[in-house]
Coordinates of C-alpha atoms in Angstrom, one line a residue:
M1 CA 26.3 34.8 22.7
K2 CA 23.3 36.4 24.5
F3 CA 21.0 33.9 22.8
F4 CA 22.9 30.9 24.2
M5 CA 23.3 32.5 27.6
T6 CA 19.6 33.1 27.8
L7 CA 18.9 29.5 26.7
L8 CA 21.3 28.2 29.4
I9 CA 19.7 30.4 32.1
L10 CA 16.2 29.2 31.1
L11 CA 17.2 25.5 31.1
V12 CA 19.1 25.7 34.4
T13 CA 16.3 27.7 36.2
P14 CA 13.1 26.7 34.4
A15 CA 11.0 28.3 37.2
A16 CA 12.1 31.6 35.9
V17 CA 10.3 31.0 32.6
L18 CA 7.3 29.2 34.1
A19 CA 5.5 32.2 35.4
S20 CA 1.7 31.9 35.5
G21 CA -1.1 34.0 34.3
G22 CA -2.1 34.5 37.9
G23 CA 0.7 36.8 39.2
Q24 CA 1.2 40.4 38.5
E25 CA -2.2 41.2 37.0
A26 CA -4.0 40.1 40.0
A27 CA -1.7 41.1 42.8
G28 CA -0.6 44.5 41.7
V29 CA 3.0 45.2 42.8
V30 CA 5.1 42.1 43.3
V31 CA 7.7 42.2 46.0
D32 CA 11.2 41.0 44.9
F33 CA 11.8 37.7 46.6
T34 CA 14.2 36.4 44.0
Q35 CA 17.1 36.4 46.4
S36 CA 15.2 35.0 49.4
I37 CA 15.1 31.6 50.8
Y38 CA 11.4 31.4 49.9
G39 CA 12.2 32.0 46.2
Y40 CA 15.1 29.5 46.2
L41 CA 12.9 26.8 47.8
G42 CA 10.1 27.5 45.4
I43 CA 12.4 27.1 42.4
A44 CA 13.9 23.9 43.8
M45 CA 10.5 22.4 44.5
F46 CA 9.2 23.1 41.1
A47 CA 12.4 21.9 39.4
L48 CA 12.3 18.7 41.4
A49 CA 8.6 18.1 40.5
Y50 CA 9.0 18.9 36.9
C51 CA 12.1 16.6 36.5
L52 CA 9.8 13.7 37.3
V53 CA 7.3 14.5 34.6
P54 CA 9.4 13.2 31.6
F55 CA 9.9 9.9 33.4
E56 CA 6.2 9.2 33.9
E57 CA 6.3 6.0 31.8
V58 CA 9.5 4.8 33.5
I59 CA 8.7 5.3 37.2
H60 CA 4.9 4.9 36.7
L61 CA 4.1 8.1 38.5
R62 CA 1.5 10.2 36.8
K63 CA 2.7 13.6 35.9
S64 CA -0.1 15.4 37.8
K65 CA 1.0 14.1 41.2
P66 CA 4.4 15.8 41.6
V67 CA 3.2 19.2 40.2
I68 CA 0.1 19.3 42.3
L69 CA 2.3 18.7 45.4
A70 CA 4.7 21.3 44.3
A71 CA 1.9 23.8 43.7
G72 CA 0.7 23.5 47.2
V73 CA 4.1 23.8 48.8
I74 CA 5.0 26.8 46.6
W75 CA 1.9 28.7 47.6
V76 CA 2.7 28.0 51.2
L77 CA 6.1 29.6 50.6
V78 CA 4.4 32.6 48.8
A79 CA 2.0 33.1 51.7
L80 CA 4.9 33.0 54.3
A81 CA 7.0 35.3 52.3
Y82 CA 4.4 38.0 52.0
A83 CA 3.2 37.5 55.6
K84 CA 6.8 38.2 56.7
V85 CA 6.6 41.7 55.2
G86 CA 3.1 42.3 56.6
D87 CA 1.1 41.6 53.5
T88 CA -1.7 39.1 53.8
H89 CA -3.7 40.3 50.8
T90 CA -1.5 39.9 47.8
A91 CA -1.0 36.2 47.9
H92 CA -4.8 35.6 48.5
E93 CA -5.8 37.7 45.5
A94 CA -3.1 36.2 43.3
I95 CA -4.1 32.6 43.9
K96 CA -7.8 33.4 43.4
H97 CA -6.8 34.8 40.0
G98 CA -4.9 31.7 39.1
L99 CA -7.8 29.5 40.2
L100 CA -10.1 31.5 37.9
E101 CA -7.8 31.1 35.0
Y102 CA -7.6 27.4 35.6
A103 CA -11.4 27.0 36.0
E104 CA -11.9 28.5 32.5
L105 CA -9.3 26.3 31.0
F106 CA -10.6 23.2 32.8
L107 CA -14.2 23.6 31.8
F108 CA -13.3 24.3 28.2
L109 CA -11.1 21.3 27.9
L110 CA -13.5 19.0 29.8
V111 CA -16.2 19.7 27.3
A112 CA -13.9 19.2 24.3
M113 CA -12.6 15.9 25.8
T114 CA -16.1 14.7 26.4
Y115 CA -17.1 15.3 22.8
I116 CA -14.0 13.5 21.5
N117 CA -14.7 10.6 23.8
S118 CA -18.3 10.4 22.8
L119 CA -17.4 10.5 19.1
E120 CA -14.9 7.7 19.7
E121 CA -17.5 5.6 21.5
R122 CA -19.9 6.1 18.6
G123 CA -17.3 4.7 16.2
V124 CA -16.6 7.9 14.2
F125 CA -12.8 7.6 14.3
Q126 CA -12.9 3.8 13.8
C127 CA -14.9 4.3 10.6
L128 CA -12.3 6.8 9.3
R129 CA -9.5 4.4 10.1
A130 CA -11.3 1.4 8.5
F131 CA -11.9 3.4 5.3
L132 CA -8.3 4.4 4.9
V133 CA -6.8 0.9 5.6
S134 CA -9.1 -0.8 3.2
R135 CA -8.5 1.3 0.1
G136 CA -5.3 -0.3 -1.0
F137 CA -3.3 3.0 -1.4
T138 CA 0.4 3.1 -2.0
L139 CA 2.7 3.9 0.9
V140 CA 3.3 7.4 -0.5
K141 CA -0.4 8.1 -0.8
I142 CA -1.0 6.9 2.8
Y143 CA 1.9 9.1 3.9
W144 CA 0.3 12.2 2.4
I145 CA -3.3 11.3 3.3
T146 CA -2.5 10.8 6.9
G147 CA -0.4 14.0 6.9
V148 CA -3.1 16.1 5.3
L149 CA -5.8 14.7 7.6
A150 CA -3.6 15.3 10.6
F151 CA -3.0 18.9 9.5
F152 CA -6.7 19.7 8.9
L153 CA -8.2 17.5 11.7
S154 CA -6.1 18.8 14.6
P155 CA -7.6 22.4 14.4
I156 CA -11.0 20.9 15.1
A157 CA -10.1 18.0 17.4
D158 CA -6.9 18.1 19.3
N159 CA -3.4 17.2 18.1
L160 CA -3.2 14.2 20.5
T161 CA -6.3 12.5 19.3
T162 CA -5.4 13.3 15.7
A163 CA -1.9 11.8 16.0
L164 CA -3.2 8.6 17.6
L165 CA -5.8 8.1 14.9
M166 CA -3.5 8.7 12.0
G167 CA -0.7 6.8 13.6
A168 CA -3.0 3.7 13.9
V169 CA -3.6 4.0 10.1
A170 CA 0.1 4.3 9.3
M171 CA 1.0 1.3 11.5
A172 CA -1.8 -0.8 10.0
V173 CA -0.8 -0.3 6.4
G174 CA 2.9 -0.1 7.0
G175 CA 3.0 -3.5 8.6
K176 CA 6.6 -4.6 9.1
N177 CA 8.0 -1.7 7.1
K178 CA 9.7 0.1 10.0
K179 CA 11.2 2.8 7.9
F180 CA 7.8 3.8 6.5
V181 CA 6.2 3.7 10.0
V182 CA 8.9 6.0 11.4
L183 CA 8.6 8.5 8.5
A184 CA 4.8 8.5 8.7
C185 CA 4.8 9.0 12.4
I186 CA 7.2 11.9 12.2
N187 CA 5.1 13.4 9.4
I188 CA 1.9 13.0 11.5
V189 CA 3.4 14.6 14.6
V190 CA 4.7 17.6 12.6
A191 CA 1.4 18.0 10.7
A192 CA -0.8 17.7 13.8
N193 CA 1.3 20.3 15.7
A194 CA 1.4 22.6 12.7
G195 CA -2.4 22.3 12.1
G196 CA -3.1 23.0 15.8
A197 CA -1.1 26.2 15.6
F198 CA -3.6 28.2 13.5
S199 CA -6.7 27.3 15.5
P200 CA -7.6 28.1 19.2
F201 CA -8.9 24.6 19.4
G202 CA -5.8 22.9 18.1
D203 CA -3.6 23.2 21.1
I204 CA -3.6 24.2 24.8
T205 CA -1.3 27.1 24.0
T206 CA -3.4 28.6 21.3
L207 CA -6.5 28.2 23.5
M208 CA -4.7 30.2 26.3
V209 CA -3.7 32.9 23.8
W210 CA -7.3 33.2 22.5
Q211 CA -8.8 33.2 26.0
K212 CA -6.4 36.0 27.0
G213 CA -7.7 38.1 24.1
K214 CA -4.2 38.4 22.5
I215 CA -5.5 37.0 19.1
T216 CA -9.1 36.9 17.9
F217 CA -10.5 33.7 16.3
I218 CA -10.3 35.0 12.8
E219 CA -6.7 36.3 13.3
F220 CA -5.5 32.8 13.9
F221 CA -5.8 32.1 10.2
D222 CA -3.0 34.5 9.5
L223 CA -0.8 31.7 10.7
F224 CA -2.1 29.2 8.1
I225 CA 0.7 29.7 5.5
P226 CA 3.5 29.6 8.1
S227 CA 2.0 26.6 9.8
A228 CA 1.7 24.8 6.4
I229 CA 5.3 25.6 5.5
S230 CA 6.5 24.2 8.9
W231 CA 4.9 20.9 7.9
L232 CA 5.2 20.8 4.1
V233 CA 9.0 21.5 4.0
P234 CA 10.0 18.4 6.1
A235 CA 7.2 16.3 4.6
V236 CA 8.4 16.8 1.0
I237 CA 12.0 16.0 1.9
M238 CA 11.1 12.9 3.9
M239 CA 8.8 11.7 1.1
F240 CA 11.8 10.8 -1.0
A241 CA 12.9 8.3 1.6
I242 CA 9.7 6.2 1.2
E243 CA 9.6 3.1 -0.9
K244 CA 7.2 3.3 -3.8
T245 CA 5.4 0.1 -3.0
E246 CA 1.8 -1.0 -2.3
A247 CA 0.6 -0.6 1.3
K248 CA -0.6 -3.6 3.3
M249 CA -4.4 -3.8 2.6
S250 CA -6.9 -4.7 5.3
N251 CA -10.5 -5.9 5.1
E252 CA -11.3 -4.0 8.3
K253 CA -14.8 -2.6 8.4
A254 CA -16.6 -0.4 10.9
T255 CA -19.9 1.3 11.3
M256 CA -21.0 4.4 13.2
K257 CA -23.5 3.9 16.0
Y258 CA -26.8 5.6 16.4
G259 CA -26.4 9.4 17.0
A260 CA -22.8 9.7 15.7
V261 CA -23.7 12.1 12.9
A262 CA -25.8 14.3 15.3
M263 CA -22.9 14.4 17.7
M264 CA -20.5 15.6 15.0
I265 CA -23.0 18.4 14.2
F266 CA -23.4 19.3 17.8
F267 CA -19.6 19.4 18.3
L268 CA -19.3 21.9 15.4
L269 CA -22.2 23.8 16.9
T270 CA -20.5 23.9 20.2
I271 CA -17.4 25.4 18.7
V272 CA -19.5 28.0 17.0
T273 CA -21.2 28.8 20.3
A274 CA -17.9 29.2 22.1
V275 CA -16.6 31.5 19.4
S276 CA -19.8 33.5 19.5
F277 CA -19.7 33.8 23.3
H278 CA -16.2 35.3 23.0
N279 CA -16.6 37.5 20.0
F280 CA -20.1 38.8 20.2
L281 CA -21.3 38.4 23.8
H282 CA -17.9 39.1 25.3
L283 CA -18.3 36.2 27.7
P284 CA -15.7 33.5 28.5
P285 CA -15.5 30.8 25.8
A286 CA -15.7 28.2 28.5
A287 CA -19.3 29.3 29.2
G288 CA -20.1 28.6 25.5
M289 CA -18.5 25.2 25.7
M290 CA -20.6 24.4 28.7
L291 CA -23.7 25.3 26.8
G292 CA -22.5 22.9 24.2
L293 CA -22.2 20.2 26.8
G294 CA -25.9 20.9 27.4
Y295 CA -26.5 20.1 23.7
L296 CA -24.7 16.8 24.1
G297 CA -26.6 16.1 27.3
F298 CA -30.0 16.2 25.6
L299 CA -28.7 14.2 22.6
S300 CA -27.3 11.6 24.9
Y301 CA -30.7 11.3 26.6
F302 CA -32.4 10.3 23.3
V303 CA -29.5 8.0 22.4
K304 CA -29.7 6.4 25.9
R305 CA -33.5 5.9 25.5
R306 CA -33.0 4.5 22.0
E307 CA -30.3 2.0 23.0
G308 CA -31.8 1.3 26.3
H309 CA -35.0 0.0 24.5
I310 CA -32.8 -1.9 22.1
N311 CA -30.9 -3.8 24.7
K312 CA -33.8 -4.3 27.0
Y313 CA -36.7 -5.0 24.6
D314 CA -34.7 -5.9 21.4
P315 CA -37.2 -3.9 19.3
I316 CA -35.9 -5.1 15.9
L317 CA -37.6 -8.4 16.7
G318 CA -40.7 -6.7 17.9
S319 CA -42.6 -7.1 21.2
E320 CA -45.9 -6.2 22.7
R321 CA -44.4 -3.1 24.2
Y322 CA -42.3 -2.0 21.3
M323 CA -42.8 -3.1 17.7
P324 CA -41.3 -0.6 15.2
F325 CA -41.7 -3.1 12.3
K326 CA -45.3 -4.0 13.0
P327 CA -47.6 -3.7 9.9
I328 CA -45.5 -1.5 7.6
W329 CA -42.8 -4.2 7.3
A330 CA -45.1 -6.2 5.0
T331 CA -45.4 -3.6 2.2
E332 CA -42.9 -3.1 -0.5
K333 CA -43.3 0.6 -0.3
S334 CA -42.0 0.7 3.3
K335 CA -38.8 -1.3 2.7
K336 CA -36.7 1.7 2.2
D337 CA -37.7 3.1 5.6
I338 CA -37.1 -0.3 7.3
S339 CA -33.7 -0.5 5.7
S340 CA -32.7 2.8 7.3
I341 CA -33.9 1.5 10.6
M342 CA -31.9 -1.6 10.1
D343 CA -28.8 0.4 9.4
S344 CA -29.3 2.5 12.6
I345 CA -29.3 -0.7 14.8
P346 CA -25.9 -0.7 16.6
Y347 CA -25.3 -4.4 16.0
P348 CA -25.5 -6.8 13.1
A349 CA -28.9 -7.9 11.9
M350 CA -30.6 -9.6 8.9
A351 CA -34.2 -10.2 7.8
I352 CA -35.7 -12.9 5.6
G353 CA -39.1 -13.2 4.0
T354 CA -41.4 -16.1 4.1
D355 CA -39.7 -17.5 1.0
G356 CA -36.5 -17.8 2.9
K357 CA -34.7 -15.1 0.9
V358 CA -32.8 -12.2 2.5
T359 CA -34.7 -8.8 2.5
H360 CA -32.4 -6.9 4.8
W361 CA -28.7 -7.2 5.6
N362 CA -27.5 -4.1 7.6
S363 CA -24.2 -2.4 7.5
S364 CA -23.1 -3.7 10.9
L365 CA -23.6 -7.3 9.5
E366 CA -21.5 -6.3 6.5
G367 CA -18.7 -5.3 8.9
L368 CA -18.9 -8.5 10.9
T369 CA -19.0 -10.9 7.9
G370 CA -17.2 -8.9 5.3
V371 CA -20.0 -9.6 2.9
P372 CA -21.7 -6.6 1.2
A373 CA -25.5 -6.5 1.3
E374 CA -25.9 -6.5 -2.5
E375 CA -24.4 -10.0 -2.6
R376 CA -27.0 -11.4 -0.2
I377 CA -30.3 -9.5 -0.6
G378 CA -32.7 -11.5 -2.8
T379 CA -30.8 -14.7 -2.2
D380 CA -31.0 -17.6 0.2
L381 CA -27.2 -17.5 0.9
H382 CA -27.5 -15.9 4.4
W383 CA -25.9 -19.1 5.8
S384 CA -22.7 -18.9 3.8
P385 CA -20.6 -16.5 6.0
F386 CA -21.1 -18.8 9.0
W387 CA -21.0 -22.3 7.5
P388 CA -18.9 -24.0 4.7
E389 CA -22.0 -25.8 3.3
K390 CA -25.7 -24.9 3.2
R391 CA -27.6 -25.5 6.4
K392 CA -30.4 -23.8 8.3
I393 CA -29.5 -21.1 10.7
L394 CA -31.4 -19.7 13.7
V395 CA -33.6 -17.3 11.6
D396 CA -34.7 -20.1 9.3
M397 CA -35.6 -22.3 12.2
V398 CA -37.8 -19.7 14.0
L399 CA -39.5 -18.9 10.6
E400 CA -40.4 -22.6 10.3
N401 CA -41.3 -22.9 14.0
A402 CA -38.8 -25.8 14.4
S403 CA -39.1 -28.2 17.3
E404 CA -37.0 -28.0 20.4
K405 CA -35.2 -31.1 19.3
D406 CA -34.1 -29.4 16.1
F407 CA -32.7 -26.5 18.1
E408 CA -30.8 -28.9 20.4
E409 CA -29.3 -30.7 17.4
N410 CA -27.9 -27.4 16.0
Y411 CA -26.9 -25.5 19.1
G412 CA -26.8 -28.1 21.9
S413 CA -27.3 -26.7 25.4
K414 CA -26.4 -23.2 24.4
Q415 CA -29.9 -22.3 23.3
R416 CA -33.2 -21.5 24.8
P417 CA -36.6 -20.0 23.9
S418 CA -36.8 -16.2 24.1
E419 CA -38.4 -14.9 27.3
T420 CA -39.5 -11.7 25.5
F421 CA -40.8 -12.7 22.0
E422 CA -43.4 -15.3 21.1
S423 CA -41.8 -18.1 19.1
G424 CA -38.4 -16.4 19.4
H425 CA -35.1 -18.2 20.2
R426 CA -31.6 -17.4 21.5
A427 CA -28.5 -19.3 20.9
A428 CA -24.7 -19.1 21.1
R429 CA -22.0 -20.9 19.1
F430 CA -18.4 -20.6 18.1
F431 CA -17.9 -19.9 14.4
P432 CA -14.4 -20.4 13.0
T433 CA -15.1 -18.5 9.8
I434 CA -15.9 -15.2 11.6
G435 CA -12.9 -13.1 12.6
K436 CA -9.2 -14.0 12.3
D437 CA -9.3 -16.8 14.9
G438 CA -13.0 -17.5 15.0
T439 CA -15.6 -15.8 17.2
T440 CA -18.3 -16.9 19.6
L441 CA -21.6 -15.3 18.4
V442 CA -24.8 -14.8 20.4
M443 CA -27.9 -14.8 18.2
T444 CA -31.5 -13.9 18.8
A445 CA -34.2 -14.6 16.2
A446 CA -38.0 -14.3 16.1
P447 CA -40.7 -14.2 13.5
V448 CA -42.3 -10.9 12.5
R449 CA -46.1 -10.7 12.3
N450 CA -48.4 -8.2 10.7
Q451 CA -51.5 -6.6 12.3
N452 CA -53.5 -9.8 11.5
G453 CA -51.0 -11.9 13.3
E454 CA -49.7 -13.5 10.1
V455 CA -45.9 -14.3 9.9
I456 CA -44.4 -12.2 7.2
G457 CA -40.7 -13.0 7.8
A458 CA -38.1 -13.3 10.5
I459 CA -35.3 -11.2 11.9
E460 CA -32.0 -12.4 13.5
T461 CA -29.6 -10.2 15.4
I462 CA -26.0 -11.4 15.8
R463 CA -23.6 -10.2 18.6
D464 CA -20.0 -10.9 19.3
A465 CA -20.0 -12.5 22.8
E466 CA -17.0 -10.4 23.9
S467 CA -18.7 -7.2 22.9
I468 CA -21.8 -8.1 24.9
S469 CA -19.9 -8.8 28.0
S470 CA -17.8 -5.7 27.8
E471 CA -20.3 -3.0 26.6
K472 CA -22.5 -0.9 28.8
V473 CA -26.3 -1.3 28.3
Q474 CA -26.8 2.4 27.5
F475 CA -24.8 5.3 26.2
D476 CA -24.1 7.4 29.3
L477 CA -22.8 10.9 29.1
M478 CA -21.3 10.8 32.6
S479 CA -19.2 7.8 31.6
R480 CA -17.8 9.9 28.7
V481 CA -17.0 12.7 31.2
A482 CA -15.3 10.2 33.4
R483 CA -13.1 9.1 30.5
A484 CA -11.6 12.6 30.1
E485 CA -7.9 12.9 30.5
W486 CA -8.1 13.8 34.2
D487 CA -4.4 13.3 34.7
T488 CA -3.8 16.0 32.1
L489 CA -6.4 18.3 33.5
L490 CA -4.9 18.0 37.0
F491 CA -1.4 18.5 35.5
F492 CA -2.6 21.8 34.1
Y493 CA -3.8 22.8 37.6
G494 CA -0.3 22.0 39.0
V495 CA 1.5 23.9 36.3
I496 CA -0.7 27.0 36.5
L497 CA -0.5 27.2 40.3
C498 CA 3.2 26.5 40.4
V499 CA 3.9 29.1 37.8
G500 CA 1.6 31.6 39.5
G501 CA 3.3 31.1 42.8
L502 CA 6.8 31.5 41.3
S503 CA 5.7 34.7 39.5
Q504 CA 4.9 36.1 42.9
F505 CA 8.5 35.8 43.9
G506 CA 9.5 38.3 41.2
Y507 CA 11.3 36.0 38.7
L508 CA 9.0 37.1 35.9
S509 CA 10.4 40.6 35.5
L510 CA 13.9 39.3 35.6
V511 CA 13.4 36.8 32.7
S512 CA 11.2 39.2 30.8
H513 CA 13.9 41.8 30.7
Q514 CA 16.5 39.2 29.7
M515 CA 14.4 37.8 26.8
Y516 CA 12.3 40.6 25.4
V517 CA 14.6 43.6 26.1
Q518 CA 18.1 42.3 25.6
L519 CA 17.4 39.7 22.9
G520 CA 14.4 41.4 21.3
P521 CA 11.0 39.9 20.7
T522 CA 11.8 38.1 17.4
W523 CA 14.7 36.1 18.8
A524 CA 12.9 35.7 22.1
N525 CA 9.8 34.2 20.4
A526 CA 12.0 31.9 18.3
L527 CA 13.6 30.8 21.5
V528 CA 10.2 30.0 23.0
G529 CA 9.7 27.3 20.3
V530 CA 13.1 25.7 20.9
L531 CA 12.4 25.7 24.6
S532 CA 8.9 24.2 24.0
A533 CA 10.6 21.1 22.4
I534 CA 12.8 20.6 25.5
V535 CA 10.5 21.5 28.4
D536 CA 6.8 21.9 27.5
N537 CA 5.0 24.5 25.5
I538 CA 2.2 25.0 28.1
P539 CA 4.2 26.4 31.0
V540 CA 6.4 28.3 28.5
M541 CA 3.3 30.0 27.0
F542 CA 2.0 30.8 30.4
A543 CA 5.2 32.5 31.1
V544 CA 5.0 34.7 28.0
L545 CA 1.3 35.6 28.7
T546 CA 2.2 36.6 32.2
M547 CA 5.2 38.5 31.2
N548 CA 2.9 40.3 28.8
P549 CA 5.8 42.1 27.1
E550 CA 5.1 45.1 24.9
M551 CA 5.3 43.8 21.4
S552 CA 3.3 44.0 18.2
H553 CA 0.4 41.9 17.2
G554 CA 2.6 40.1 14.7
Q555 CA 4.9 39.1 17.5
W556 CA 2.0 37.6 19.4
L557 CA 1.2 35.6 16.3
L558 CA 4.8 34.6 16.1
V559 CA 5.1 33.3 19.6
T560 CA 1.8 31.4 19.1
L561 CA 3.3 29.8 16.0
T562 CA 6.6 28.9 17.6
A563 CA 5.1 27.5 20.8
G564 CA 2.8 25.3 18.6
V565 CA 5.2 24.0 16.0
G566 CA 8.4 24.1 18.1
G567 CA 7.4 20.9 19.9
S568 CA 7.9 19.0 16.7
L569 CA 11.7 19.4 16.8
L570 CA 11.9 16.5 19.3
S571 CA 9.6 13.5 19.8
I572 CA 9.2 14.4 23.4
G573 CA 8.4 18.0 22.6
S574 CA 4.6 17.4 22.2
A575 CA 1.8 15.2 23.4
A576 CA 1.4 13.9 19.9
G577 CA 5.0 12.7 19.7
V578 CA 5.0 11.1 23.2
A579 CA 1.7 9.3 22.4
L580 CA 3.0 7.8 19.2
M581 CA 6.2 6.7 20.8
G582 CA 3.9 4.7 23.1
T583 CA 1.8 3.1 20.4
A584 CA 4.7 2.5 18.0
R585 CA 7.0 1.4 20.8
G586 CA 10.4 0.3 19.6
V587 CA 9.9 1.6 16.0
Y588 CA 9.1 5.3 16.4
T589 CA 11.7 6.3 19.0
F590 CA 13.4 9.5 20.3
G591 CA 16.5 8.6 18.2
A592 CA 14.5 7.8 15.1
H593 CA 12.9 11.2 15.3
L594 CA 16.2 13.0 16.1
K595 CA 17.7 11.8 12.8
W596 CA 15.2 14.0 11.0
T597 CA 15.3 17.0 13.4
P598 CA 17.5 19.1 11.0
V599 CA 14.9 18.8 8.3
I600 CA 12.1 19.7 10.8
A601 CA 14.3 22.6 12.0
L602 CA 14.5 23.8 8.4
G603 CA 10.7 23.9 8.2
Y604 CA 10.6 25.7 11.6
I605 CA 13.0 28.4 10.4
L606 CA 11.2 28.9 7.1
A607 CA 7.9 29.1 8.9
I608 CA 9.3 31.9 11.0
L609 CA 10.7 33.7 8.0
S610 CA 7.5 33.3 6.0
H611 CA 5.5 34.8 8.9
L612 CA 7.8 37.8 9.1
W613 CA 7.3 38.3 5.4
V614 CA 3.6 37.4 4.9
N615 CA 2.5 39.2 8.1
S616 CA 5.1 42.0 7.9
S617 CA 2.4 44.7 8.2
L618 CA 1.5 43.3 11.7
M619 CA 5.1 43.3 13.0
H620 CA 5.2 47.0 13.9
M621 CA 3.9 48.5 17.2
M622 CA 0.7 50.4 16.6

């Protein structure tokens, strides 16, 4: 009965739970304003603001706006309440502490989001998706592959990005098989949330626990087995509902842009730096992440210069100011080096020799045409992806130094001599054979000369007209920063400040006693997971961290586990679930997820029991 009474109290007065990390530690003794008009108004303000958050997609009001407004009003009430008793110091110190906590969280997340955005722009996630959808796996294999990748990718990236990526794969191969798409999406959400629970980088709640010093980086791995159980139990049960048929195969291809591999390395190095700052230098992890942003800043400079030259000078065609292929292109020995340069070019390109046969066909062109390089190199079939019968294309014409009349006959008015390259030419034309519904391509071709000025071949670059009109000229780090989830970052500000203000009214002690003294830490921590699925795990975890109840190290691991995986009980219980409901609208719904909640709950319960058993030595107070 106490369990359900506590749950009822927490749901009716959520402000009681949502106490921030800014309150009691910073301000010392907190005056009891729980029965005052200021406290009541604070609760009402927060409850009203938070009630608008779940309806963000319906009323088109971003979730950050109401909580930011509520945060300001609540702290006005806090200041007035303490001023009434002659204390003008406590509120000031408390809000400063809250702002400091937010600053650390903000900087950490901003760097992580910037790296994820940069990797996405470089085509890393698109390549992974293209690889999976083009393998021809069965539906069951795709189900397990996406689940496993979600489980192991979310500890490094975040569960939201992981869920969106794997969800796109599931929907691409599932096609019109709605049952499979639903089961795959549920599996991905559960796996992403479970994987995020055993890493400080996997979820906001685990990050907060790590930054508070409650659990060290290595100790998070004590949650690996319970986290795996929370995913594997429902995953195995749901697997039997999947039809054993072939998945829809796609010919989708993608290539990573220049600098993608280096960015992945620097991202891992940034994580190592943040961990080292915390464990060895005893500095805030956010400072280590900002150092990692410096790594990315210098890398982006070189990427920017590289791509800036490419777009401005088109170096693969050579020019007086920039000719990477100059004399070495003519020798057989150098072809391997040139091939690697061709593959690093961020758009499709081919090269032919003076005999009219293909010498280079880069990976970007493979993606555009669907034709592998080995089928074209050494042949004169470079025309075939574009035309149904043999005819000269732009690269042939510039190699032969064709007349202006010939160019007009082939490309009409949409062609002109190159302003940059001697004997070069540019043209545009619609090709019905490229893409699903045809594509307008913009081509640039020019002859390549050796040191003696002799023509040794020609190169043609091919661009999708839409990509040219939509892309930026250079990779810009600041544009990646601008694409961070600013609404989410500002939402965290509102939550932390709201919670910090409410804690100053004294509700924290009241709820802490009700949960951790009367119910006991194990039941209370299990309740945290259930509440995380209904409300949100971020403010709930802030409440627990601020309550700072006296409990064993194993109990701190337990609450980290439950706050992380509890959100999987409902589709609205985590960012991953909400995001997939948006991308798989009308298929993966709240009701579709709810049908499998008992199975997910079984995994949740077994995860708790496995933790109590596997980590039993940590469950006692030292």
